[in-house]
Amino acid sequence: MSDPTGTLATPLEPVLRPASKKGWAALKARIAALEVERVVVGLPVSLSGADSAQTVEVREFAARLARAQPVPVELYDERFTTSLAHQAGGRSSLDSRAAAVLLEEWLAKA
């Protein structure tokens, strides 16, 4: 989640199993509760930048999410975000810190 200025990202704990019925409901509820203006989804491309089987799944998930709620959904290359989050350290889970790294990179380019 970014700060009001759109400069810094704060890690949030992940929604577990977002493709499950319970996870899907929790994800949509969080988007509504936080009154987000945009959802940025990490796109797991290979090191070469090519799509993989997981990339296809994420693209389908993002398209489903875009259809399910009124907030725009964007995909953003997540290469190296986990290693950057690991190097930075912190108290939040590694996945949450990696998501914050991804969002800060996206904000810097927006």
GROMACS .gro file of C-alpha atoms in nm, residues 10-108:
model
   99
   10THR     CA    1   0.425  -0.018   0.321
   11PRO     CA    2   0.413  -0.398   0.332
   12LEU     CA    3   0.075  -0.555   0.406
   13GLU     CA    4   0.036  -0.917   0.499
   14PRO     CA    5  -0.063  -1.120   0.193
   15VAL     CA    6  -0.408  -1.260   0.129
   16LEU     CA    7  -0.353  -1.634   0.146
   17ARG     CA    8  -0.467  -1.849  -0.145
   18PRO     CA    9  -0.635  -1.563  -0.336
   19ALA     CA   10  -0.762  -1.801  -0.604
   20SER     CA   11  -0.970  -1.992  -0.347
   21LYS     CA   12  -1.327  -1.883  -0.272
   22LYS     CA   13  -1.233  -1.757   0.077
   23GLY     CA   14  -0.913  -1.589  -0.044
   24TRP     CA   15  -1.092  -1.424  -0.337
   25ALA     CA   16  -1.354  -1.277  -0.101
   26ALA     CA   17  -1.082  -1.155   0.136
   27LEU     CA   18  -0.892  -0.991  -0.150
   28LYS     CA   19  -1.196  -0.807  -0.282
   29ALA     CA   20  -1.288  -0.699   0.072
   30ARG     CA   21  -0.938  -0.563   0.133
   31ILE     CA   22  -0.941  -0.366  -0.193
   32ALA     CA   23  -1.274  -0.211  -0.093
   33ALA     CA   24  -1.177  -0.147   0.271
   34LEU     CA   25  -0.849   0.023   0.183
   35GLU     CA   26  -1.019   0.231  -0.088
   36VAL     CA   27  -0.729   0.169  -0.324
   37GLU     CA   28  -0.714   0.355  -0.654
   38ARG     CA   29  -0.520   0.087  -0.844
   39VAL     CA   30  -0.399  -0.269  -0.789
   40VAL     CA   31  -0.048  -0.355  -0.910
   41VAL     CA   32   0.007  -0.728  -0.958
   42GLY     CA   33   0.356  -0.875  -0.979
   43LEU     CA   34   0.419  -1.049  -1.309
   44PRO     CA   35   0.660  -1.344  -1.272
   45VAL     CA   36   0.847  -1.338  -1.601
   46SER     CA   37   1.163  -1.543  -1.653
   47LEU     CA   38   1.505  -1.382  -1.623
   48SER     CA   39   1.508  -1.340  -2.001
   49GLY     CA   40   1.173  -1.158  -1.983
   50ALA     CA   41   0.980  -1.442  -2.147
   51ASP     CA   42   0.648  -1.572  -2.019
   52SER     CA   43   0.628  -1.896  -1.824
   53ALA     CA   44   0.338  -2.114  -1.714
   54GLN     CA   45   0.314  -1.910  -1.393
   55THR     CA   46   0.309  -1.586  -1.596
   56VAL     CA   47   0.004  -1.712  -1.786
   57GLU     CA   48  -0.174  -1.793  -1.456
   58VAL     CA   49  -0.099  -1.448  -1.316
   59ARG     CA   50  -0.224  -1.276  -1.632
   60GLU     CA   51  -0.550  -1.473  -1.606
   61PHE     CA   52  -0.580  -1.392  -1.234
   62ALA     CA   53  -0.524  -1.019  -1.298
   63ALA     CA   54  -0.784  -1.018  -1.576
   64ARG     CA   55  -1.034  -1.189  -1.345
   65LEU     CA   56  -0.960  -0.934  -1.072
   66ALA     CA   57  -1.005  -0.645  -1.315
   67ARG     CA   58  -1.348  -0.781  -1.411
   68ALA     CA   59  -1.453  -0.836  -1.048
   69GLN     CA   60  -1.408  -0.486  -0.908
   70PRO     CA   61  -1.401  -0.124  -1.030
   71VAL     CA   62  -1.035  -0.047  -0.959
   72PRO     CA   63  -0.781  -0.064  -1.245
   73VAL     CA   64  -0.540  -0.358  -1.231
   74GLU     CA   65  -0.189  -0.334  -1.375
   75LEU     CA   66   0.080  -0.598  -1.418
   76TYR     CA   67   0.440  -0.513  -1.332
   77ASP     CA   68   0.758  -0.717  -1.374
   78GLU     CA   69   0.850  -0.865  -1.037
   79ARG     CA   70   1.199  -0.990  -1.125
   80PHE     CA   71   1.448  -0.944  -0.840
   81THR     CA   72   1.193  -0.802  -0.594
   82THR     CA   73   1.233  -1.094  -0.354
   83SER     CA   74   1.611  -1.069  -0.345
   84LEU     CA   75   1.591  -0.691  -0.296
   85ALA     CA   76   1.342  -0.738  -0.012
   86HIS     CA   77   1.565  -1.003   0.144
   87GLN     CA   78   1.865  -0.769   0.134
   88ALA     CA   79   1.665  -0.483   0.287
   89GLY     CA   80   1.536  -0.695   0.574
   90GLY     CA   81   1.244  -0.600   0.792
   91ARG     CA   82   0.981  -0.747   1.017
   92SER     CA   83   0.708  -0.821   0.763
   93SER     CA   84   0.701  -1.147   0.570
   94LEU     CA   85   0.938  -1.174   0.274
   95ASP     CA   86   0.645  -1.184   0.030
   96SER     CA   87   0.500  -0.865   0.180
   97ARG     CA   88   0.835  -0.686   0.164
   98ALA     CA   89   0.883  -0.801  -0.198
   99ALA     CA   90   0.539  -0.662  -0.283
  100ALA     CA   91   0.639  -0.329  -0.127
  101VAL     CA   92   0.959  -0.327  -0.337
  102LEU     CA   93   0.751  -0.396  -0.647
  103LEU     CA   94   0.513  -0.112  -0.566
  104GLU     CA   95   0.794   0.134  -0.495
  105GLU     CA   96   0.950   0.048  -0.832
  106TRP     CA   97   0.614   0.096  -1.003
  107LEU     CA   98   0.557   0.428  -0.822
  108ALA     CA   99   0.903   0.552  -0.927
   0.00000   0.00000   0.00000
